[in-house]
Coordinates of C-alpha atoms in Angstrom, one line a residue:
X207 CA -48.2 -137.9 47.5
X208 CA -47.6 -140.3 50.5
X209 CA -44.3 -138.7 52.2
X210 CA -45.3 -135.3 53.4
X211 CA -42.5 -133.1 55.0
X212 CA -42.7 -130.0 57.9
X213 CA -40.4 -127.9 59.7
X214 CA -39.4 -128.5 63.2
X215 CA -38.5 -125.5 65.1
X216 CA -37.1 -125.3 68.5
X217 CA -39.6 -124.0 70.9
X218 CA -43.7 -123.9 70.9
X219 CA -43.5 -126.2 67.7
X220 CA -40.8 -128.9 69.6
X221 CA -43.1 -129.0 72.1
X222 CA -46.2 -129.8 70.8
X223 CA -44.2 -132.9 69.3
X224 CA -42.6 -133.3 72.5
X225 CA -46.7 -133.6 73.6
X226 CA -48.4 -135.3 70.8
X227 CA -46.5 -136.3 67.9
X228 CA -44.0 -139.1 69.9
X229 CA -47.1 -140.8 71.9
X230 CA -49.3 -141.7 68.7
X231 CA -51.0 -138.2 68.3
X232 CA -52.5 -138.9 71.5
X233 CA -52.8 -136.1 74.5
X234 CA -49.5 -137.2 76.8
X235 CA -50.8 -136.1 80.5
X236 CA -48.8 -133.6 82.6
X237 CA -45.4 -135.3 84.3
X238 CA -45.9 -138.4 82.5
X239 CA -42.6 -139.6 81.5
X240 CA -42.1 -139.9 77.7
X241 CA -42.1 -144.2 77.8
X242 CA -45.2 -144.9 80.3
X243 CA -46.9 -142.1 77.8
X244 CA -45.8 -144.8 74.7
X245 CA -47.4 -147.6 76.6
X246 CA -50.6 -145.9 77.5
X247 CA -51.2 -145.1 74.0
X248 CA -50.1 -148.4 72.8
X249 CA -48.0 -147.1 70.3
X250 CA -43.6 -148.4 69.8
X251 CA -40.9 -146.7 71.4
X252 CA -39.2 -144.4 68.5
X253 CA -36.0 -146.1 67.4
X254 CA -32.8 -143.9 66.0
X255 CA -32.1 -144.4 62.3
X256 CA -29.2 -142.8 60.4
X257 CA -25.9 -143.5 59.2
X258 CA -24.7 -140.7 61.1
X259 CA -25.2 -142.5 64.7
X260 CA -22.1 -143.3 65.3
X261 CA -20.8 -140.0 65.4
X262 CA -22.8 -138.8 68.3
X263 CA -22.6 -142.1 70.5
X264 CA -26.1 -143.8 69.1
X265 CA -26.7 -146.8 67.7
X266 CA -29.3 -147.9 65.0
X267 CA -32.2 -149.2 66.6
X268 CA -31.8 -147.7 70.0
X269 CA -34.5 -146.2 71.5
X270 CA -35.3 -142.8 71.5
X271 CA -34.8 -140.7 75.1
X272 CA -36.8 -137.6 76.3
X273 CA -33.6 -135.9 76.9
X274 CA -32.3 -137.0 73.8
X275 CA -34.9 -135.2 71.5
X276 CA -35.1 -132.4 73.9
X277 CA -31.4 -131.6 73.1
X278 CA -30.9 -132.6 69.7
X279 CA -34.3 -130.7 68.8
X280 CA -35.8 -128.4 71.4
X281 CA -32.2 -126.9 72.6
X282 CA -31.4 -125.6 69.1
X283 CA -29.1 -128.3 67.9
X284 CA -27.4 -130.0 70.8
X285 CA -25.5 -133.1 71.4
X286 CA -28.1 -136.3 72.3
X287 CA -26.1 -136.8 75.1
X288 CA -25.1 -132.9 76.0
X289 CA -26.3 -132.6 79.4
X290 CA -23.6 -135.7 80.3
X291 CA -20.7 -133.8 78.1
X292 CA -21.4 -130.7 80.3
X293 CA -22.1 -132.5 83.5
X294 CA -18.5 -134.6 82.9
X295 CA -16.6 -131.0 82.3
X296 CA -17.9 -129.4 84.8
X297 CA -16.6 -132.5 86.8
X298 CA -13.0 -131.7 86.1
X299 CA -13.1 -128.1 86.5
X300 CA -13.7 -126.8 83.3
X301 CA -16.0 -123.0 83.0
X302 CA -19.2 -123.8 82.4
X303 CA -19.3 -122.0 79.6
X304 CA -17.1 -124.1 77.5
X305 CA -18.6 -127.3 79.3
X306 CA -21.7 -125.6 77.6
X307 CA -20.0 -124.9 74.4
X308 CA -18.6 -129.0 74.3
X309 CA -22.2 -130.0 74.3
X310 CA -22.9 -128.0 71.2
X311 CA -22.9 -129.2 67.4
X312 CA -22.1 -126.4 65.4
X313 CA -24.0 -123.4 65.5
X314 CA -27.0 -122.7 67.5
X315 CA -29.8 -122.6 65.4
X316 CA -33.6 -122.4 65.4
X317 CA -34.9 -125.2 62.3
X318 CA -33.6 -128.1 64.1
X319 CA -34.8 -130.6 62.1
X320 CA -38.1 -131.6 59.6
X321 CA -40.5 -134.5 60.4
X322 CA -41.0 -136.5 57.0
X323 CA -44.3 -138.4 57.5
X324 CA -44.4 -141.8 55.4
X325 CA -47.6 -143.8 54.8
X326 CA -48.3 -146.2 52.4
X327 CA -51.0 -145.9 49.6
X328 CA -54.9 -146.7 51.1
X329 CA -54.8 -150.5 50.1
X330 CA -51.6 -151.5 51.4
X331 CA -52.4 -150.3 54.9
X332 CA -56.6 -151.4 54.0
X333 CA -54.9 -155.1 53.8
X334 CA -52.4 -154.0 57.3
X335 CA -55.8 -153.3 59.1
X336 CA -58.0 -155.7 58.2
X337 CA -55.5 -158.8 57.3
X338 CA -54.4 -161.4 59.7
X339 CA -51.1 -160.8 62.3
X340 CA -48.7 -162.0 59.6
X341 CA -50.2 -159.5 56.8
X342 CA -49.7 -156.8 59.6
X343 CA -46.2 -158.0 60.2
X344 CA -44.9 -158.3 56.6
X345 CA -46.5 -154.8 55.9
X346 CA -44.3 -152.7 58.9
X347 CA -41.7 -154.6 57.8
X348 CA -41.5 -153.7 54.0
X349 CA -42.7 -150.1 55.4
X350 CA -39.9 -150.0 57.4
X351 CA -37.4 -151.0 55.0
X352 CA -38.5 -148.6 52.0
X353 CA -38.1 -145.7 54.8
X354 CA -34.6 -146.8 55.8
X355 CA -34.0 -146.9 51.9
X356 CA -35.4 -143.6 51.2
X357 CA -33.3 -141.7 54.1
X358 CA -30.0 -143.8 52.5
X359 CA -30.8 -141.8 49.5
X360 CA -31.5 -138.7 50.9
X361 CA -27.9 -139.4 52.5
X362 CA -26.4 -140.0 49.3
X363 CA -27.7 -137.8 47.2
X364 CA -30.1 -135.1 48.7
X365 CA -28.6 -133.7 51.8
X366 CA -26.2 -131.2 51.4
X367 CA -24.2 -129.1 53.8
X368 CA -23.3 -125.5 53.0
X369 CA -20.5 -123.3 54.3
X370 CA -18.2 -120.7 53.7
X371 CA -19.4 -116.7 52.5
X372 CA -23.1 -117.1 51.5
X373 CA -23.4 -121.0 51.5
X374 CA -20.5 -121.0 48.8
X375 CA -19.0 -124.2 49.5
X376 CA -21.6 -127.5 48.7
X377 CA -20.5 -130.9 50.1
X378 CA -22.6 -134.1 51.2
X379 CA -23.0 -135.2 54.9
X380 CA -20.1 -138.3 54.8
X381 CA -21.1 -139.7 57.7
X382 CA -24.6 -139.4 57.3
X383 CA -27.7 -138.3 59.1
X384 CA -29.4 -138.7 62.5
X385 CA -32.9 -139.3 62.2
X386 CA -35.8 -140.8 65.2
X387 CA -38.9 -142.3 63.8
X388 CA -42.4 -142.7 65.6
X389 CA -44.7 -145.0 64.4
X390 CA -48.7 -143.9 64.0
X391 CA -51.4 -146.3 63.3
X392 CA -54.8 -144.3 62.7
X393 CA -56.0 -141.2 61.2
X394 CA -57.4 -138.1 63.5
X395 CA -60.9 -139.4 62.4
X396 CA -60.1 -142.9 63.9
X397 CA -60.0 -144.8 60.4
X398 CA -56.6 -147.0 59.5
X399 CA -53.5 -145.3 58.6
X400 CA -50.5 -146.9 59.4
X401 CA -47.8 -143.8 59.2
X402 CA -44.2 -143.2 60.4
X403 CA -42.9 -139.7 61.7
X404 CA -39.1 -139.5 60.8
X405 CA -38.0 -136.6 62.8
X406 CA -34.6 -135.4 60.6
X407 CA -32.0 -133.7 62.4
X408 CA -30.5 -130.8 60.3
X409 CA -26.9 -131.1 61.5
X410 CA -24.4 -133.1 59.7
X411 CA -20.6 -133.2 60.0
X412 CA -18.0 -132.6 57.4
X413 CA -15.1 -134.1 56.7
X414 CA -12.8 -131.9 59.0
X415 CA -14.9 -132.8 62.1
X416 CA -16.9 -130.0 62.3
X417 CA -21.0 -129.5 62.7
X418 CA -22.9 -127.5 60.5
X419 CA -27.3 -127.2 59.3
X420 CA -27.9 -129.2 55.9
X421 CA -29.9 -126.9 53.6
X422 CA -33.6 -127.8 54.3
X423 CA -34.6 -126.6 51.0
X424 CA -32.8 -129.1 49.2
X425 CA -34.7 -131.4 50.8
X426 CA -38.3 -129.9 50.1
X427 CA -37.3 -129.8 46.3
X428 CA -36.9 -133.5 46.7
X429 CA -39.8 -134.5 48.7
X430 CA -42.0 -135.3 45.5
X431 CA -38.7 -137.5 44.3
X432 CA -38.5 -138.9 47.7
X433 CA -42.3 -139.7 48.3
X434 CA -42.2 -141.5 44.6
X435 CA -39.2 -143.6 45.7
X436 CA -41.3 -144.7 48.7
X437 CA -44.5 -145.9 47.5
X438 CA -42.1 -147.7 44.4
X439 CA -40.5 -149.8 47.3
X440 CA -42.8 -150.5 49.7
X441 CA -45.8 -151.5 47.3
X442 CA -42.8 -153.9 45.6
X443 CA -42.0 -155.4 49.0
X444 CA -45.6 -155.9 49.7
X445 CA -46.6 -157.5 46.7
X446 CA -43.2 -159.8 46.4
X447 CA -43.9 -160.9 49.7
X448 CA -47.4 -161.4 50.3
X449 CA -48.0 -162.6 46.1
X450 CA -50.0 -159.3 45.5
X451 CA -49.7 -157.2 42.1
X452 CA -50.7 -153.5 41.8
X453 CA -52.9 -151.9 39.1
X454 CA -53.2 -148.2 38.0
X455 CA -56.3 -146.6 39.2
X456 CA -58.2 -143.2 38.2
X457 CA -60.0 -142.2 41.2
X458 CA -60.2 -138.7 40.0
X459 CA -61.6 -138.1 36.9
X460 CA -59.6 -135.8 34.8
X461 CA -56.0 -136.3 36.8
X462 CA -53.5 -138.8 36.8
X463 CA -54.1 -142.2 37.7
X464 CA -52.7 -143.9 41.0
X465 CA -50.8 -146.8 41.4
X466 CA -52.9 -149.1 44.3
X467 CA -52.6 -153.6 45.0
X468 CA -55.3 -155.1 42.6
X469 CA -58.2 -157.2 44.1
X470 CA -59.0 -154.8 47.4
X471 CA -62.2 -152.9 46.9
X472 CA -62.1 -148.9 46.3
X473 CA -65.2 -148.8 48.4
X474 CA -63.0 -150.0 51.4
X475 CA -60.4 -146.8 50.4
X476 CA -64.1 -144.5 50.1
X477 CA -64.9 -146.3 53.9
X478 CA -62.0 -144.5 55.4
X479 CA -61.8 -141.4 53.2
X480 CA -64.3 -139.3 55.8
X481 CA -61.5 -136.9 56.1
X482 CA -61.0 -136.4 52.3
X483 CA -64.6 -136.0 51.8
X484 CA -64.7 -133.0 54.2
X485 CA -61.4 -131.3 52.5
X486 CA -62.8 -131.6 49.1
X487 CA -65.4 -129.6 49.9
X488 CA -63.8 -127.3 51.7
X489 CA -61.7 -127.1 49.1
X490 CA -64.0 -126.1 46.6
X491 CA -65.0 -123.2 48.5
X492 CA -61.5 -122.2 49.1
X493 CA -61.0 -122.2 45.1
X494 CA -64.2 -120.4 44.3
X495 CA -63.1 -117.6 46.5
X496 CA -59.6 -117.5 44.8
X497 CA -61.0 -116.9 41.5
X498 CA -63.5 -114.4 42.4
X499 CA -61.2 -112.0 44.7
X500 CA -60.9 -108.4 43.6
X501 CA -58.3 -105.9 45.1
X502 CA -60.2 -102.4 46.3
X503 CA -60.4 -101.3 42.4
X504 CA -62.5 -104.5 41.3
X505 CA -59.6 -106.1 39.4
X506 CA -58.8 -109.3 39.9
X507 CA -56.4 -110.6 42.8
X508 CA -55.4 -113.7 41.3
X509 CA -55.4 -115.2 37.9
X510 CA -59.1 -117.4 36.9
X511 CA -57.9 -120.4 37.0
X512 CA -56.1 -122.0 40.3
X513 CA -52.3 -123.4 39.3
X514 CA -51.4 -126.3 40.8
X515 CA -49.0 -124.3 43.7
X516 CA -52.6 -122.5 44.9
X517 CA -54.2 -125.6 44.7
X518 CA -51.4 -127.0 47.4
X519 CA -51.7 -124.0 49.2
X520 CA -55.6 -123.6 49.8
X521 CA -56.0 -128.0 50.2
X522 CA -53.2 -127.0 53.6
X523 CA -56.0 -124.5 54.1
X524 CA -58.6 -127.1 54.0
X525 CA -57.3 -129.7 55.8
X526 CA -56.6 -127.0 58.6
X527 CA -60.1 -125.7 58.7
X528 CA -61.7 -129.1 58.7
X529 CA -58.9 -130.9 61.1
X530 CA -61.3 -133.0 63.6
X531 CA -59.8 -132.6 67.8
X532 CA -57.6 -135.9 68.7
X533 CA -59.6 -138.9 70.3
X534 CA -57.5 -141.2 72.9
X535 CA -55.3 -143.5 71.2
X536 CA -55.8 -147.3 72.2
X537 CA -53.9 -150.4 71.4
X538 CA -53.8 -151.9 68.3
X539 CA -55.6 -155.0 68.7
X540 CA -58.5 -153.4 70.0
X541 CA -58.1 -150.9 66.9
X542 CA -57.9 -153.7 64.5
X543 CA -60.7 -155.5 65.8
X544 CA -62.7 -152.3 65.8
X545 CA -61.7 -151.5 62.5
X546 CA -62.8 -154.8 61.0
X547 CA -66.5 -154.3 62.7
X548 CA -66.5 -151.2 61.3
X549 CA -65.6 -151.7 57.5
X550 CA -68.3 -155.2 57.6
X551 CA -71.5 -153.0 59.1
X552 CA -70.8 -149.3 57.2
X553 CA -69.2 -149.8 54.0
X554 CA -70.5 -151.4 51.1
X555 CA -68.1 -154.5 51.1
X556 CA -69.7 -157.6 51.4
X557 CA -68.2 -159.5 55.1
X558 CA -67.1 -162.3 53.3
X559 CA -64.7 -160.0 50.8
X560 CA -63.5 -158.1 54.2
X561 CA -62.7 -161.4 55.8
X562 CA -61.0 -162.9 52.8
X563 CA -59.2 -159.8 51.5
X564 CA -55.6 -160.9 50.8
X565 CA -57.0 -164.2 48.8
X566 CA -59.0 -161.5 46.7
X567 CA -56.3 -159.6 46.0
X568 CA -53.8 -162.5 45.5
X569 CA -56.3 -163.9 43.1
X570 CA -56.7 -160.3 40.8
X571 CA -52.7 -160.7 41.0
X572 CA -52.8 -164.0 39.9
X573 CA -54.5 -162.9 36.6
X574 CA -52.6 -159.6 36.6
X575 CA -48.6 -161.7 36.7
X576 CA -50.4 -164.0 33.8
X577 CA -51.2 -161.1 30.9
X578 CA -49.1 -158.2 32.3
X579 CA -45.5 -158.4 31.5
X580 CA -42.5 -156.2 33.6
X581 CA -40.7 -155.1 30.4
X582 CA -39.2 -151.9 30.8
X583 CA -38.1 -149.8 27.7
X584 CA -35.6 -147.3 28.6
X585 CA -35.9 -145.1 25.4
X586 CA -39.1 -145.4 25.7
X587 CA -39.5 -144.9 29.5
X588 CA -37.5 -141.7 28.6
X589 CA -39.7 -140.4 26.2
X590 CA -42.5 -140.3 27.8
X591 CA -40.8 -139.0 31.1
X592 CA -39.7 -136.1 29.6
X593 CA -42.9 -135.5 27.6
X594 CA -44.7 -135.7 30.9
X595 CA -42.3 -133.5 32.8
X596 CA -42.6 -130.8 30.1
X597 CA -46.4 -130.1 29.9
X598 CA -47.0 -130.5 33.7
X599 CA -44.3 -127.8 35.1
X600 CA -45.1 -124.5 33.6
X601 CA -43.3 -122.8 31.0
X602 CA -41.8 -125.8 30.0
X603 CA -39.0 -125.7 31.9
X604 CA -37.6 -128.3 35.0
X605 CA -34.6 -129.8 36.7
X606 CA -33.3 -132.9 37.1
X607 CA -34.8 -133.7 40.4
X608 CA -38.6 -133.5 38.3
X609 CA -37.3 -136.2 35.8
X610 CA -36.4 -138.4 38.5
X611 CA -40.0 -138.4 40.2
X612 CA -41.5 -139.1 37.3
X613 CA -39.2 -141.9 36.3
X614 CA -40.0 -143.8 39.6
X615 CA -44.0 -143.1 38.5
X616 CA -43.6 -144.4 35.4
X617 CA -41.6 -147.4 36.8
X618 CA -44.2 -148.3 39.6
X619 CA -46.5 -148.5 36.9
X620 CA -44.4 -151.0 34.6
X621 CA -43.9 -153.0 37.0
X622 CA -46.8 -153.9 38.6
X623 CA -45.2 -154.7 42.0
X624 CA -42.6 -156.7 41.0
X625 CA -38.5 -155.4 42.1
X626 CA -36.5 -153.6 39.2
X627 CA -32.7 -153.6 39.2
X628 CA -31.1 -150.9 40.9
X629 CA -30.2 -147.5 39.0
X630 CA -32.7 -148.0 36.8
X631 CA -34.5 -144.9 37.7
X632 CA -31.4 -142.7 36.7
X633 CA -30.6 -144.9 33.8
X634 CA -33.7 -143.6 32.6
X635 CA -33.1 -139.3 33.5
X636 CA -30.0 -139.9 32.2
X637 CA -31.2 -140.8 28.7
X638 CA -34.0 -138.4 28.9
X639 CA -31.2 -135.5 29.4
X640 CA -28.7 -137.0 27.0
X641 CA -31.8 -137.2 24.2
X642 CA -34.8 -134.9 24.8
X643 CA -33.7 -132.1 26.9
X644 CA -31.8 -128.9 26.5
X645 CA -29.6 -127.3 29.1
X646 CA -30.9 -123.7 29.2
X647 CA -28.8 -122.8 32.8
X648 CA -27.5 -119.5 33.5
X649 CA -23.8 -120.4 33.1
X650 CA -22.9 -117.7 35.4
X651 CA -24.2 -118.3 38.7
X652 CA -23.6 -120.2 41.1
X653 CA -25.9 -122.9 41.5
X654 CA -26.9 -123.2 38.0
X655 CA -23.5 -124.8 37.8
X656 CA -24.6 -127.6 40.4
X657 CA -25.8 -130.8 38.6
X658 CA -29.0 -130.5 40.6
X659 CA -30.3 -127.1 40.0
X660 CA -29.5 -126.5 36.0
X661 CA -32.4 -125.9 34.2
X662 CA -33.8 -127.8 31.2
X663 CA -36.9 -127.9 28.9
X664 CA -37.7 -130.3 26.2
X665 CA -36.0 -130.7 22.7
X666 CA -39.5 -130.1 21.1
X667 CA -40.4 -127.3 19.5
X668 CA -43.1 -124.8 21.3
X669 CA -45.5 -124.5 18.3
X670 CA -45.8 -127.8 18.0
X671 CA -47.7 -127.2 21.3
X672 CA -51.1 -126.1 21.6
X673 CA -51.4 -122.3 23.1
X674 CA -52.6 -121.7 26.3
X675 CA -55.9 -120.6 27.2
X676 CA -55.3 -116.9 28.4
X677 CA -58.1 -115.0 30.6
X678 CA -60.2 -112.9 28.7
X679 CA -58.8 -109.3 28.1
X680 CA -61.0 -106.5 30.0
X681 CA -61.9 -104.2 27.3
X682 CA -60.2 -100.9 28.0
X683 CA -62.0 -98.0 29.6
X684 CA -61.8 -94.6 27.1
X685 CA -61.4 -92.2 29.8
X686 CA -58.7 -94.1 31.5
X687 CA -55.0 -93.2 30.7
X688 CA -53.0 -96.2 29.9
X689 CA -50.5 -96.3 32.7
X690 CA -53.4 -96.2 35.3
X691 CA -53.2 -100.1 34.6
X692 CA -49.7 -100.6 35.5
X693 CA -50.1 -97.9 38.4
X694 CA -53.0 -100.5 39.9
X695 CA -50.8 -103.5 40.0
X696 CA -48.0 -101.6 42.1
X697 CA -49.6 -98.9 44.1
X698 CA -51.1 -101.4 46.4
X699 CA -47.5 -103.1 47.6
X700 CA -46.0 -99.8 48.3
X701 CA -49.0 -97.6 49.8
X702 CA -48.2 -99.3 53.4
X703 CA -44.9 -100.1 52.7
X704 CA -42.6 -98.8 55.6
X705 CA -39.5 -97.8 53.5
X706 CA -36.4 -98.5 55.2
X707 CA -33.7 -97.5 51.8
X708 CA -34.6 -96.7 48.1
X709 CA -33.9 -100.1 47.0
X710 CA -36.6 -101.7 49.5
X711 CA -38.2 -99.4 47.1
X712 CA -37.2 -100.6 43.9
X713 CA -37.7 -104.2 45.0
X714 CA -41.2 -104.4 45.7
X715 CA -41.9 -102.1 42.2
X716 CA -39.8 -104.3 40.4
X717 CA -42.0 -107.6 41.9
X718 CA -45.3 -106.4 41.2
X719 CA -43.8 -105.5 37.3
X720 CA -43.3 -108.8 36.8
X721 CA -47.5 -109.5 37.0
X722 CA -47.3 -108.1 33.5
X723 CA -47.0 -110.8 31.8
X724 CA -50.5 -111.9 33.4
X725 CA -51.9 -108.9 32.4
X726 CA -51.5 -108.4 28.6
X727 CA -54.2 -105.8 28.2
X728 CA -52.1 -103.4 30.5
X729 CA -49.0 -103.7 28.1
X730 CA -51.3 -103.2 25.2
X731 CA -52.9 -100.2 26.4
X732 CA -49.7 -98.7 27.3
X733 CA -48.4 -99.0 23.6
X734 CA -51.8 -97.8 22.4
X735 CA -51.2 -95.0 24.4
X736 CA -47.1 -93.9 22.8
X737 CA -48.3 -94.3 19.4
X738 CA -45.9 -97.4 19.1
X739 CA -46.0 -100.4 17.5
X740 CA -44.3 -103.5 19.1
X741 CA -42.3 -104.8 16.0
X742 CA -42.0 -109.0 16.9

């Protein structure tokens, strides 16, 4: 996935952006001011982006303040220009504390935003790196636009504001977002990695004028959506503009393959891919420990085998434990010339392949545009979406935002870096709905009602699928009574439990209850135990 997404709270974690994140990931010295720090670390200015600009005096484009971000994101949620609102107030003779108040949008709150971090895949920015000045400059500018088209249709379709008793009322942001983007160029290790930080501001305005927080989970359910939408465009402006052509490639045996520009090396991606090296085999420790954990009674903690959530989970662990201390930043011609040095005396590429690597590549897409054809088959497409979607979420079951990932993967791959027609992604959900999905929302709540969160699963039927492989059952221990099973999944979640009401109570007995259904040999032995037969 190459659009990652975090947090940002007001506070310690504004800070440390206020530090590091908007001067390149470099160290900005004490009472440097925020643009000298830019130039020092030879990285842009950050530029506001947004449709929601307007609204709070911006423009698209303009560069991005100290005192801006400081309000808008380290003052819980304040106007960009706040400290001028109060200062004008206080001018005419108004309390400070509604001069204070006028600088406000909305609610104070503490998630003031969430940095969405874009990079393209390994051999787009491979070719930005080691390419000529007008490679570079086509690249940022095709990674440029697919960002300002992703965040239009986060506008459009993701964002949501809610209001009213318990987030009742649901309605988009109509005048848009406010958004600041940072440009990066290199990785902590020092390799090539041209990425963009797109600090998101959280607060959006409805159509009565008012402020209110969008709903920041909406938009981590749609990150996987968002991040497909991404590499979709800016490998299609890349390859349309420079003559390239993309090719799937497995680089790990077993999983999916990837979608990369034909022609540039996978030992060049291996050359910069220290980091990954050094997760992956932290990661393998991580997952050997998961599997192996017992709880005080030598039962398992976790299930064998590690589900693709864990596997999320512990690689953040990884990356954490292995994360290398930031080296000083330096401009980006001496990085590029660097980097070329670099990738023609320690990988395997031959010099003249490193030198030439757009003509390479423009000659595998030659021969790629000749046999390949962009034909896409929208029943087909939908098929084989919605097959995908059902054996890869588990239980068979997904929402619409899943289908529309994989529809952008699966159109990425047709189309081997040429432009589809617009729509054509939801063209495709919307026939895989209409033909080989079921609608199995809860009718009566809430936000199984929204188009967005009802539930579907596949059309199929589930013996047509093979079983899956359950953990072997523990054979059961004579001198043990039944329940002593159930009593060791719940006993530990409320022996330190400080009990504030009976149904803090009930809560946790009910959550550790629903482990059951990992634990078959529990319910077995407890049916053993009464004598009764469960009649299926």
């Amino acid at each position: 996935m190459t659009v990652d997404i975090r947090v940002i709270r007001a506070g310690q974690m504004y800070r440390y952006y206020l530090r590091q994140t908007v001067v390149g990931d470099g160290r900005r010295p004490a009472r440097t001011p925020l643009r000298a720090a830019q130039e020092q670390a030879g990285v842009p200015a950050g530029l506001w982006m947004g449709r929601g600009l307007a609204a709070l005096g911006l423009a698209r484009g303009e560069e991005v303040t100290e005192a801006q971000l400081r309000n808008l994101f380290g003052e819980r949620g304040r106007h960009p220009y706040a400290d001028r609102i109060e200062a004008d107030l206080l001018a005419k003779g108004v309390s400070p504390k509604k001069a204070f108040k006028a600088g406000a949008l909305g609610r104070r709150v503490m998630v003031t935003g969430v940095d969405f971090v874009f990079r393209p895949q390994p051999t787009i920015y491979l070719l930005w790196a080691l390419g000529d000045e007008e490679t570079r400059r086509v690249i940022e500018a095709a990674h440029e636009r697919a960002i300002e088209r992703v965040l239009e249709w986060i506008e459009d379709e993701v964002a949501v504001i809610r209001y009213g008793k318990d987030g009742i009322y649901r309605v988009r942001p109509p005048g848009g977002l406010v958004a600041a983007r940072f440009r990066h160029y290199e990785a902590r290790s020092g390799m090539p990695l041209l990425h963009d930080h797109l600090l998101l501001s959280v607060k959006g305005q409805r159509l009565d004028g008012k402020w209110n927080s969008i709903h920041t989970l909406a938009l981590h359910e749609n990150t996987v959506a968002a991040s497909a939408l991404y590499n979709e465009l800016v490998a299609a402006e890349v390859c349309e503009a420079l003559g390239l052509a993309t090719e799937p490639r497995t680089v790990t045996p077993g999983r999916r393959p990837v979608v990369e520009i034909a022609g540039v090396p996978h030992e060049l991606i291996r050359w910069t891919a220290r980091r990954s090296d050094q997760i992956a085999a932290c990661l393998a420790e991580l997952e050997h420990e998961y599997v192996t954990a017992v709880d005080d009674d030598g039962e398992l903690k976790f299930l064998p085998v590690v589900s693709e959530r864990a596997r999320a989970k512990l690689n953040q662990i990884a990356a954490r434990k292995t994360r290398p201390p930031k080296q000083q930043t330096q401009p980006l011609a001496q990085l590029r010339a660097w980097w070329k040095v670099s990738a023609i005396l320690t990988s395997t590429v031959a010099a003249d392949v490193i030198n030439s690597l757009l003509e390479y590549a423009r000659a595998a897409a030659a021969v790629i545009r000749a046999r390949v054809a962009a034909v896409v088959d929208v029943a087909l497409a939908a098929v084989d979406v919605a097959a995908t979607v059902f054996v890869m979420n588990e239980g068979g079951r997904f929402h619409r935002r899943h289908l529309l990932a994989e529809a952008r993967r699966h159109l990425a791959l047709v189309m081997r870096g040429r432009r589809r027609e617009p729509g054509l992604d939801e063209k495709i959900v919307a026939t895989a709905i209409s033909t080989h999905c079921l609608d199995i929302s809860e009718p009566t709540t809430t936000i199984g009602l929204l188009k967005d969160y009802r539930l579907y699963t596949a059309r199929w039927s589930l013996s047509d699928l093979p079983a899956r492989p359950r953990p072997p059952a523990l054979v059961p221990d004579p001198d043990r009574h039944p329940t002593e099973g159930v009593w060791s999944l719940v006993k530990r979640d409320i022996g330190n439990l400080a009990v504030a009401d009976l149904g803090q109570i009930t809560r946790a007995v009910k959550r550790k209850l629903k482990m059951l259904q990992y634990r078959p040999e529990a319910i077995d032995g407890c049916l053993a135990g009464t004598d009764l037969a469960l009649d299926l």
